[in-house]
Amino acid sequence: MQLYNIKDLELKNKKVFIRCDFNVPTDEYNNITDDRRIRSAISTINYCLDQECSVILASHFGRPDGAIDMKYSLAPVQRRLQLLLKRDVKLSKDVIGEDATKKANELQNGEVLLLENLRFEAGETKNSQELSEKLASMADIYINDAFGVSHRAHASVEGITHFFDENSKAAGFLLQKEIQFFATLMKKPARPFVAIVGGSKVSGKLEALVNLLPKVDKIIIGGGMAFTFLKKLGYDIGASLVEDDLLDEAGRIMEQARKLGVKFYLPVDVIAAEKFDAEAVSKAVTVQEIPDGWMGLDIGPATVRLYREVLNNVQTVLWNGPMGVYEMERFSRGSTKIAHYVADSYATTVVGGGDTADLVQRIGLDEEMTFMSTGGGASLELLEGKTLPGVEPLVKSADDE
Ligand code: AMP
């Protein structure tokens, strides 16, 4: 799949609208605690500026629910952008109002304007035609570099693309990299290829599991989702997270793995706790011996050793979903250990965004991975085999190639 390439566009003297994903985490004082998403967009922004054009940046930030709420202002992002770009960045007071329109009109080559939070406009998440058109009217060129929201048909992601022809829209470098990385991974992975799939529920990862099965050599299961599989196999899982309505589906997945010759690994022991609480009494038990009413909140030490063996000889690792309730220190050990094994391996290592990227970053191993995706939901949809609504309008047709 080829996307319209930013390098094929004539940008000189143009106004370039770049949809970014600046939805960064902040602390209670509004300080940015992790600016990876901003840093990831810098190469596209600088490339455009080097072509002697002006740049309009747009992003959502938090959930202001379609109304102006200065708690969700992009002002902290503006400050960080100025530091990273080493130039002045103007921030408009609104998205498509008088101030934004005036600032966009007056923008000169080499200047950067950041529009206020796109979600101050109710039409953004509704993919409003009117909002799409107004945003499009500010610029000559449209670039999508917001991988993290490309699975959403929102005005600045999907609707806006209809106002630009193939010579005036493209994917930014970040979006290109994310899409190409996942495409190569799914089509031509170096083998053996293992997928580590964790997280809370089977339902959240069901489509991804089904799509991955024919492509991988091994699957390692962790997190809350493991208990639905274990229950299907007849284990007494106590009060652990389970989806009873998916027991049959879990059985089908294991059966399909067997038929395809995919090695399917489940935890052999867990850290079980009396209740879902960071301070709860807890102990390591085999999956045969989970006490009545207790819940498994992490994989246990024997599982960690088993999974290390499984990871030993692989060439490609795809990891999506934590092995336990990593937000609570007591139940984070399984995920931490697995993160170290993945980072230490000589394989190509790909980490899905969201929780998994968050935990890898907390441990400080992000630089050790081959690729860390910037989008949790978006990368999951790619693993499910879907084409993202924000990417589809940027795919070159056979006639374009
Ligand atoms: P997901 O959004 O489906 O990737 O799930 C991530 C969440 O799963 C994290 O917030 C973890 O705390 C949670 N999780 C992982 N393992 C368990 C478990 N054994 N029981 C309950 N929640 C879990």
Short mmCIF file of C-alpha atoms and ligand atoms in Angstrom, two decimals:
data_model
loop_
_atom_site.label_atom_id
_atom_site.label_comp_id
_atom_site.label_asym_id
_atom_site.label_seq_id
_atom_site.Cartn_x
_atom_site.Cartn_y
_atom_site.Cartn_z
CA MET A 1 0.00 0.00 0.00
CA GLN A 2 1.48 3.31 -1.15
CA LEU A 3 0.39 6.60 0.43
CA TYR A 4 0.59 10.03 -1.17
CA ASN A 5 4.04 11.17 -0.22
CA ILE A 6 4.77 14.57 1.25
CA LYS A 7 7.98 14.67 -0.80
CA ASP A 8 5.98 14.63 -4.05
CA LEU A 9 4.13 17.83 -3.16
CA GLU A 10 5.07 21.33 -4.27
CA LEU A 11 5.03 23.22 -0.98
CA LYS A 12 6.86 26.45 -1.77
CA ASN A 13 4.83 29.57 -0.91
CA LYS A 14 1.87 27.41 0.12
CA LYS A 15 -0.13 27.26 3.34
CA VAL A 16 0.20 23.74 4.69
CA PHE A 17 -2.33 22.33 7.17
CA ILE A 18 -0.79 19.54 9.26
CA ARG A 19 -3.14 17.42 11.40
CA CYS A 20 -0.98 16.28 14.31
CA ASP A 21 -1.67 14.23 17.41
CA PHE A 22 -0.60 16.47 20.29
CA ASN A 23 -2.88 14.70 22.75
CA VAL A 24 -0.09 14.40 25.32
CA PRO A 25 -0.43 13.46 28.99
CA THR A 26 -0.18 16.31 31.53
CA ASP A 27 0.05 16.49 35.33
CA GLU A 28 -2.24 18.39 37.70
CA TYR A 29 -0.29 21.63 37.01
CA ASN A 30 -0.76 21.25 33.24
CA ASN A 31 2.87 20.31 32.66
CA ILE A 32 3.46 17.88 29.81
CA THR A 33 4.70 14.64 31.32
CA ASP A 34 5.57 12.89 28.06
CA ASP A 35 6.14 14.84 24.83
CA ARG A 36 6.86 11.86 22.55
CA ARG A 37 3.85 12.66 20.37
CA ILE A 38 5.03 16.25 19.85
CA ARG A 39 8.61 15.19 19.13
CA SER A 40 7.35 12.61 16.65
CA ALA A 41 5.76 15.33 14.49
CA ILE A 42 8.81 17.60 14.36
CA SER A 43 10.44 16.07 11.29
CA THR A 44 7.31 16.63 9.17
CA ILE A 45 6.91 20.21 10.42
CA ASN A 46 10.58 21.04 9.81
CA TYR A 47 10.52 19.44 6.37
CA CYS A 48 7.60 21.69 5.39
CA LEU A 49 9.25 24.81 6.81
CA ASP A 50 12.43 24.01 4.88
CA GLN A 51 10.36 24.13 1.67
CA GLU A 52 9.57 27.80 2.36
CA CYS A 53 5.91 27.51 3.16
CA SER A 54 3.78 28.49 6.15
CA VAL A 55 2.40 25.86 8.50
CA ILE A 56 -0.94 25.56 10.28
CA LEU A 57 -0.92 22.88 12.98
CA ALA A 58 -4.09 21.35 14.37
CA SER A 59 -4.74 18.76 17.06
CA HIS A 60 -7.24 17.63 19.66
CA PHE A 61 -6.30 17.55 23.34
CA GLY A 62 -8.30 15.75 26.03
CA ARG A 63 -12.09 15.63 25.93
CA PRO A 64 -13.59 19.11 26.08
CA ASP A 65 -16.76 17.66 24.47
CA GLY A 66 -17.37 20.21 21.78
CA ALA A 67 -17.23 23.34 23.93
CA ILE A 68 -14.49 25.82 24.78
CA ASP A 69 -12.88 24.79 28.06
CA MET A 70 -9.51 26.43 28.70
CA LYS A 71 -8.48 23.49 30.88
CA TYR A 72 -7.92 21.80 27.51
CA SER A 73 -6.16 24.69 25.81
CA LEU A 74 -3.20 23.76 23.61
CA ALA A 75 -1.10 26.48 25.29
CA PRO A 76 1.29 23.96 26.96
CA VAL A 77 1.77 22.31 23.55
CA GLN A 78 2.48 25.70 21.96
CA ARG A 79 5.26 26.31 24.52
CA ARG A 80 6.82 22.89 23.94
CA LEU A 81 6.61 23.31 20.17
CA GLN A 82 8.46 26.63 20.40
CA LEU A 83 11.25 24.91 22.32
CA LEU A 84 11.49 21.99 19.92
CA LEU A 85 11.16 24.01 16.69
CA LYS A 86 13.30 26.86 18.03
CA ARG A 87 10.93 29.40 16.54
CA ASP A 88 7.84 31.37 17.40
CA VAL A 89 4.54 29.48 17.26
CA LYS A 90 1.34 31.53 17.28
CA LEU A 91 -1.73 30.07 19.01
CA SER A 92 -5.17 31.11 17.81
CA LYS A 93 -7.91 31.76 20.35
CA ASP A 94 -10.39 29.59 18.45
CA VAL A 95 -10.47 26.84 15.83
CA ILE A 96 -12.32 28.33 12.86
CA GLY A 97 -13.49 31.63 14.38
CA GLU A 98 -12.41 35.20 13.66
CA ASP A 99 -9.04 34.91 15.38
CA ALA A 100 -8.00 31.64 13.68
CA THR A 101 -9.13 32.87 10.25
CA LYS A 102 -7.30 36.18 10.63
CA LYS A 103 -4.09 34.55 11.87
CA ALA A 104 -4.23 31.92 9.10
CA ASN A 105 -4.77 34.60 6.43
CA GLU A 106 -1.87 36.69 7.65
CA LEU A 107 0.55 33.77 7.99
CA GLN A 108 3.84 34.31 6.10
CA ASN A 109 6.33 31.76 4.78
CA GLY A 110 8.37 30.28 7.63
CA GLU A 111 5.67 31.07 10.23
CA VAL A 112 3.80 28.53 12.30
CA LEU A 113 0.26 28.81 13.61
CA LEU A 114 -1.27 26.35 16.06
CA LEU A 115 -5.06 26.27 16.04
CA GLU A 116 -6.81 25.88 19.41
CA ASN A 117 -8.04 22.43 20.41
CA LEU A 118 -10.06 20.95 17.52
CA ARG A 119 -12.49 19.38 19.96
CA PHE A 120 -13.64 22.83 21.10
CA GLU A 121 -15.78 22.42 17.95
CA ALA A 122 -18.60 19.90 18.32
CA GLY A 123 -18.36 19.12 14.59
CA GLU A 124 -14.88 17.61 14.91
CA THR A 125 -15.89 14.21 16.27
CA LYS A 126 -19.09 14.26 14.17
CA ASN A 127 -17.05 14.59 10.96
CA SER A 128 -19.06 17.71 10.13
CA GLN A 129 -18.88 18.73 6.50
CA GLU A 130 -19.12 22.40 7.47
CA LEU A 131 -16.18 22.22 9.88
CA SER A 132 -14.14 20.15 7.41
CA GLU A 133 -14.71 22.77 4.72
CA LYS A 134 -13.79 25.68 6.98
CA LEU A 135 -10.60 24.00 8.11
CA ALA A 136 -9.73 23.12 4.52
CA SER A 137 -10.31 26.71 3.37
CA MET A 138 -7.41 27.90 5.53
CA ALA A 139 -4.77 26.03 3.53
CA ASP A 140 -3.59 24.90 0.08
CA ILE A 141 -2.14 21.58 1.21
CA TYR A 142 -3.32 18.95 3.72
CA ILE A 143 -0.95 16.63 5.57
CA ASN A 144 -2.08 13.97 8.03
CA ASP A 145 0.60 13.11 10.57
CA ALA A 146 -1.79 12.11 13.35
CA PHE A 147 -1.52 8.34 13.40
CA GLY A 148 -3.09 8.19 16.89
CA VAL A 149 -6.48 9.41 15.58
CA SER A 150 -6.38 8.02 12.05
CA HIS A 151 -8.81 5.27 13.06
CA ARG A 152 -11.42 7.97 13.71
CA ALA A 153 -13.55 9.49 10.93
CA HIS A 154 -13.30 13.00 12.35
CA ALA A 155 -13.54 16.30 10.47
CA SER A 156 -9.83 17.13 10.57
CA VAL A 157 -8.85 13.54 9.80
CA GLU A 158 -11.35 12.29 7.22
CA GLY A 159 -13.87 14.96 6.19
CA ILE A 160 -11.18 17.50 5.33
CA THR A 161 -9.43 15.17 2.86
CA HIS A 162 -12.36 15.52 0.42
CA PHE A 163 -11.45 19.16 -0.14
CA PHE A 164 -7.96 18.39 -1.45
CA ASP A 165 -7.04 16.57 -4.65
CA GLU A 166 -4.22 14.04 -4.98
CA ASN A 167 -1.68 16.80 -5.71
CA SER A 168 -2.44 18.64 -2.50
CA LYS A 169 -2.67 16.00 0.23
CA ALA A 170 -0.30 13.46 1.69
CA ALA A 171 0.72 11.44 4.72
CA GLY A 172 3.37 12.99 6.96
CA PHE A 173 6.55 11.11 7.87
CA LEU A 174 5.17 9.73 11.14
CA LEU A 175 2.00 8.39 9.54
CA GLN A 176 4.02 6.88 6.66
CA LYS A 177 6.36 5.18 9.11
CA GLU A 178 3.58 3.73 11.26
CA ILE A 179 1.60 2.41 8.29
CA GLN A 180 4.64 0.96 6.50
CA PHE A 181 5.94 -0.67 9.68
CA PHE A 182 2.70 -2.49 10.40
CA ALA A 183 2.24 -3.40 6.72
CA THR A 184 5.69 -5.03 6.57
CA LEU A 185 5.10 -6.73 9.89
CA MET A 186 1.87 -8.31 8.72
CA LYS A 187 3.13 -9.24 5.25
CA LYS A 188 6.78 -10.16 5.55
CA PRO A 189 7.80 -10.68 9.18
CA ALA A 190 11.15 -12.30 9.90
CA ARG A 191 10.35 -15.68 11.43
CA PRO A 192 9.77 -17.01 14.02
CA PHE A 193 7.18 -14.30 14.67
CA VAL A 194 5.61 -14.08 18.13
CA ALA A 195 2.69 -11.91 19.20
CA ILE A 196 2.42 -11.08 22.89
CA VAL A 197 -1.18 -10.18 23.55
CA GLY A 198 -2.36 -8.94 26.94
CA GLY A 199 -4.67 -6.37 28.46
CA SER A 200 -7.94 -6.61 30.25
CA LYS A 201 -10.36 -8.44 28.02
CA VAL A 202 -10.56 -10.91 25.15
CA SER A 203 -13.33 -8.79 23.60
CA GLY A 204 -10.98 -5.83 23.09
CA LYS A 205 -8.41 -7.93 21.21
CA LEU A 206 -10.62 -10.59 19.64
CA GLU A 207 -10.46 -9.32 16.06
CA ALA A 208 -6.72 -8.74 16.34
CA LEU A 209 -6.19 -12.28 17.65
CA VAL A 210 -8.24 -13.79 14.82
CA ASN A 211 -6.36 -11.73 12.23
CA LEU A 212 -2.94 -12.49 13.74
CA LEU A 213 -3.41 -16.26 14.03
CA PRO A 214 -2.61 -17.16 10.40
CA LYS A 215 0.37 -14.78 10.38
CA VAL A 216 2.31 -15.65 13.53
CA ASP A 217 4.26 -18.68 14.69
CA LYS A 218 3.51 -18.26 18.39
CA ILE A 219 1.10 -16.35 20.60
CA ILE A 220 1.77 -15.49 24.22
CA ILE A 221 -1.28 -14.52 26.26
CA GLY A 222 -1.16 -12.42 29.43
CA GLY A 223 -3.31 -9.99 31.42
CA GLY A 224 -6.94 -10.39 32.38
CA MET A 225 -7.82 -11.93 29.02
CA ALA A 226 -5.89 -15.09 29.90
CA PHE A 227 -8.61 -16.15 32.36
CA THR A 228 -11.30 -16.58 29.73
CA PHE A 229 -9.01 -19.04 27.94
CA LEU A 230 -8.05 -20.75 31.20
CA LYS A 231 -11.71 -21.11 32.24
CA LYS A 232 -12.51 -22.62 28.85
CA LEU A 233 -9.79 -25.19 29.53
CA GLY A 234 -11.53 -26.09 32.79
CA TYR A 235 -9.43 -24.25 35.35
CA ASP A 236 -11.04 -22.75 38.42
CA ILE A 237 -10.07 -19.10 38.06
CA GLY A 238 -11.65 -17.77 41.27
CA ALA A 239 -12.86 -14.18 40.95
CA SER A 240 -10.46 -13.30 38.09
CA LEU A 241 -11.68 -11.20 35.19
CA VAL A 242 -13.62 -13.40 32.78
CA GLU A 243 -15.98 -12.99 29.82
CA ASP A 244 -18.35 -15.93 30.02
CA ASP A 245 -20.02 -14.97 26.75
CA LEU A 246 -16.69 -15.42 24.96
CA LEU A 247 -15.79 -18.86 26.30
CA ASP A 248 -16.77 -20.57 23.06
CA GLU A 249 -14.91 -17.97 21.00
CA ALA A 250 -11.83 -18.54 23.19
CA GLY A 251 -12.16 -22.26 22.47
CA ARG A 252 -12.39 -21.61 18.74
CA ILE A 253 -9.24 -19.47 18.83
CA MET A 254 -7.28 -22.20 20.61
CA GLU A 255 -8.61 -24.81 18.18
CA GLN A 256 -7.69 -22.64 15.19
CA ALA A 257 -4.18 -22.15 16.63
CA ARG A 258 -3.82 -25.90 16.93
CA LYS A 259 -4.96 -26.44 13.34
CA LEU A 260 -2.57 -23.79 12.03
CA GLY A 261 0.32 -25.12 14.07
CA VAL A 262 0.59 -21.85 16.01
CA LYS A 263 2.05 -22.40 19.47
CA PHE A 264 -0.44 -20.89 21.90
CA TYR A 265 0.92 -20.08 25.37
CA LEU A 266 -1.14 -19.33 28.48
CA PRO A 267 0.09 -18.46 31.98
CA VAL A 268 0.96 -21.45 34.17
CA ASP A 269 0.90 -19.39 37.36
CA VAL A 270 -0.38 -16.00 38.47
CA ILE A 271 -0.05 -13.45 41.24
CA ALA A 272 -3.45 -13.83 42.90
CA ALA A 273 -4.89 -11.21 45.24
CA GLU A 274 -7.77 -11.24 47.70
CA LYS A 275 -9.25 -8.18 46.02
CA PHE A 276 -8.56 -5.62 43.29
CA ASP A 277 -6.42 -3.35 45.44
CA ALA A 278 -2.80 -2.19 45.35
CA GLU A 279 -2.43 -3.19 49.03
CA ALA A 280 -4.36 -6.46 48.88
CA VAL A 281 -2.89 -9.66 50.31
CA SER A 282 -1.38 -11.51 47.34
CA LYS A 283 0.66 -14.59 46.50
CA ALA A 284 2.01 -16.52 43.53
CA VAL A 285 -0.04 -19.63 42.78
CA THR A 286 -0.26 -22.05 39.89
CA VAL A 287 -3.36 -21.69 37.72
CA GLN A 288 -4.52 -24.97 39.27
CA GLU A 289 -4.54 -23.43 42.75
CA ILE A 290 -6.17 -20.01 42.56
CA PRO A 291 -8.00 -19.71 45.92
CA ASP A 292 -11.77 -19.32 45.87
CA GLY A 293 -12.76 -15.65 45.51
CA TRP A 294 -9.19 -14.51 44.69
CA MET A 295 -8.28 -12.88 41.42
CA GLY A 296 -5.22 -13.21 39.20
CA LEU A 297 -3.74 -9.74 38.65
CA ASP A 298 -0.37 -10.56 37.08
CA ILE A 299 1.46 -13.48 35.51
CA GLY A 300 3.56 -15.42 38.02
CA PRO A 301 7.31 -16.17 38.15
CA ALA A 302 7.05 -19.58 36.45
CA THR A 303 5.14 -17.98 33.55
CA VAL A 304 7.78 -15.26 33.29
CA ARG A 305 10.48 -17.96 32.95
CA LEU A 306 8.38 -19.88 30.44
CA TYR A 307 7.78 -16.79 28.32
CA ARG A 308 11.48 -15.94 28.42
CA GLU A 309 12.15 -19.36 26.86
CA VAL A 310 9.47 -18.74 24.22
CA LEU A 311 11.05 -15.39 23.34
CA ASN A 312 14.51 -16.89 23.13
CA ASN A 313 14.75 -17.80 19.46
CA VAL A 314 12.29 -15.41 17.79
CA GLN A 315 13.08 -12.89 15.05
CA THR A 316 10.02 -10.66 15.34
CA VAL A 317 8.07 -9.66 18.44
CA LEU A 318 4.81 -7.77 18.38
CA TRP A 319 3.57 -6.71 21.81
CA ASN A 320 0.11 -5.35 22.53
CA GLY A 321 -1.33 -5.28 26.06
CA PRO A 322 0.18 -5.55 29.56
CA MET A 323 0.66 -8.86 31.37
CA GLY A 324 -1.06 -7.64 34.52
CA VAL A 325 -2.40 -4.63 36.37
CA TYR A 326 0.88 -2.80 35.75
CA GLU A 327 -0.49 0.46 37.19
CA MET A 328 -0.19 -1.14 40.68
CA GLU A 329 3.42 -1.82 41.56
CA ARG A 330 2.73 -5.18 43.13
CA PHE A 331 1.18 -6.46 39.90
CA SER A 332 3.61 -4.84 37.47
CA ARG A 333 6.47 -7.32 37.77
CA GLY A 334 5.32 -9.66 35.01
CA SER A 335 5.00 -6.82 32.51
CA THR A 336 8.35 -5.33 33.60
CA LYS A 337 10.18 -8.64 33.21
CA ILE A 338 8.65 -9.30 29.80
CA ALA A 339 9.55 -5.74 28.71
CA HIS A 340 13.19 -6.43 29.60
CA TYR A 341 13.26 -9.74 27.70
CA VAL A 342 11.69 -8.12 24.65
CA ALA A 343 14.11 -5.18 24.79
CA ASP A 344 17.12 -7.48 25.23
CA SER A 345 16.23 -9.75 22.33
CA TYR A 346 17.92 -9.43 18.96
CA ALA A 347 14.53 -9.61 17.26
CA THR A 348 12.67 -6.77 15.56
CA THR A 349 10.50 -5.55 18.41
CA VAL A 350 7.28 -3.66 17.82
CA VAL A 351 5.26 -2.21 20.67
CA GLY A 352 1.62 -1.23 20.12
CA GLY A 353 0.74 2.18 21.54
CA GLY A 354 -1.50 2.92 24.51
CA ASP A 355 -0.90 1.01 27.76
CA THR A 356 1.95 -1.10 26.41
CA ALA A 357 3.90 1.92 25.17
CA ASP A 358 3.15 3.64 28.48
CA LEU A 359 4.57 0.79 30.54
CA VAL A 360 7.65 0.37 28.34
CA GLN A 361 8.31 4.07 28.69
CA ARG A 362 7.85 4.03 32.47
CA ILE A 363 10.58 1.42 32.70
CA GLY A 364 12.77 3.52 30.39
CA LEU A 365 13.08 0.87 27.67
CA ASP A 366 11.47 2.81 24.83
CA GLU A 367 14.80 3.50 23.12
CA GLU A 368 15.60 -0.23 23.19
CA MET A 369 12.63 -1.23 21.05
CA THR A 370 12.79 -1.27 17.26
CA PHE A 371 9.49 0.55 16.93
CA MET A 372 7.06 2.06 19.41
CA SER A 373 3.73 2.99 17.90
CA THR A 374 2.23 6.36 18.86
CA GLY A 375 -1.35 5.09 18.59
CA GLY A 376 -3.01 2.44 20.77
CA GLY A 377 -6.44 2.21 19.12
CA ALA A 378 -5.07 2.90 15.65
CA SER A 379 -2.36 0.23 15.86
CA LEU A 380 -4.91 -2.27 17.18
CA GLU A 381 -7.14 -1.61 14.16
CA LEU A 382 -4.17 -2.21 11.86
CA LEU A 383 -3.59 -5.54 13.61
CA GLU A 384 -7.26 -6.31 13.02
CA GLY A 385 -6.53 -5.89 9.30
CA LYS A 386 -8.58 -2.73 8.85
CA THR A 387 -7.80 0.28 6.67
CA LEU A 388 -8.05 3.38 8.83
CA PRO A 389 -10.58 6.06 7.75
CA GLY A 390 -7.93 8.79 7.97
CA VAL A 391 -5.49 6.77 5.87
CA GLU A 392 -7.83 5.50 3.16
CA PRO A 393 -8.14 8.88 1.34
CA LEU A 394 -4.33 9.06 1.23
CA VAL A 395 -3.82 5.65 -0.38
CA LYS A 396 -2.54 5.89 -3.96
CA SER A 397 -4.73 4.06 -6.41
CA ALA A 398 -3.07 1.81 -9.02
CA ASP A 399 -3.56 4.61 -11.62
CA ASP A 400 -1.50 7.03 -9.53
CA GLU A 401 1.51 4.72 -9.35
P1 AMP B 1 -6.47 -3.05 27.44
O1 AMP B 1 -6.98 -1.64 27.45
O2 AMP B 1 -7.48 -4.08 27.09
O3 AMP B 1 -5.15 -3.21 26.70
O4 AMP B 1 -6.13 -3.39 28.95
C1 AMP B 1 -5.19 -2.70 29.71
C2 AMP B 1 -5.60 -2.82 31.14
O5 AMP B 1 -5.71 -4.18 31.49
C3 AMP B 1 -4.64 -2.20 32.11
O6 AMP B 1 -5.22 -1.06 32.67
C4 AMP B 1 -4.42 -3.30 33.14
O7 AMP B 1 -4.52 -2.83 34.47
C5 AMP B 1 -5.56 -4.27 32.87
N1 AMP B 1 -5.25 -5.63 33.28
C6 AMP B 1 -4.17 -6.34 32.93
N2 AMP B 1 -4.19 -7.56 33.53
C7 AMP B 1 -5.30 -7.60 34.29
C8 AMP B 1 -5.86 -8.60 35.15
N3 AMP B 1 -5.26 -9.76 35.35
N4 AMP B 1 -7.03 -8.29 35.76
C9 AMP B 1 -7.63 -7.11 35.56
N5 AMP B 1 -7.15 -6.14 34.75
C10 AMP B 1 -5.99 -6.38 34.12
#
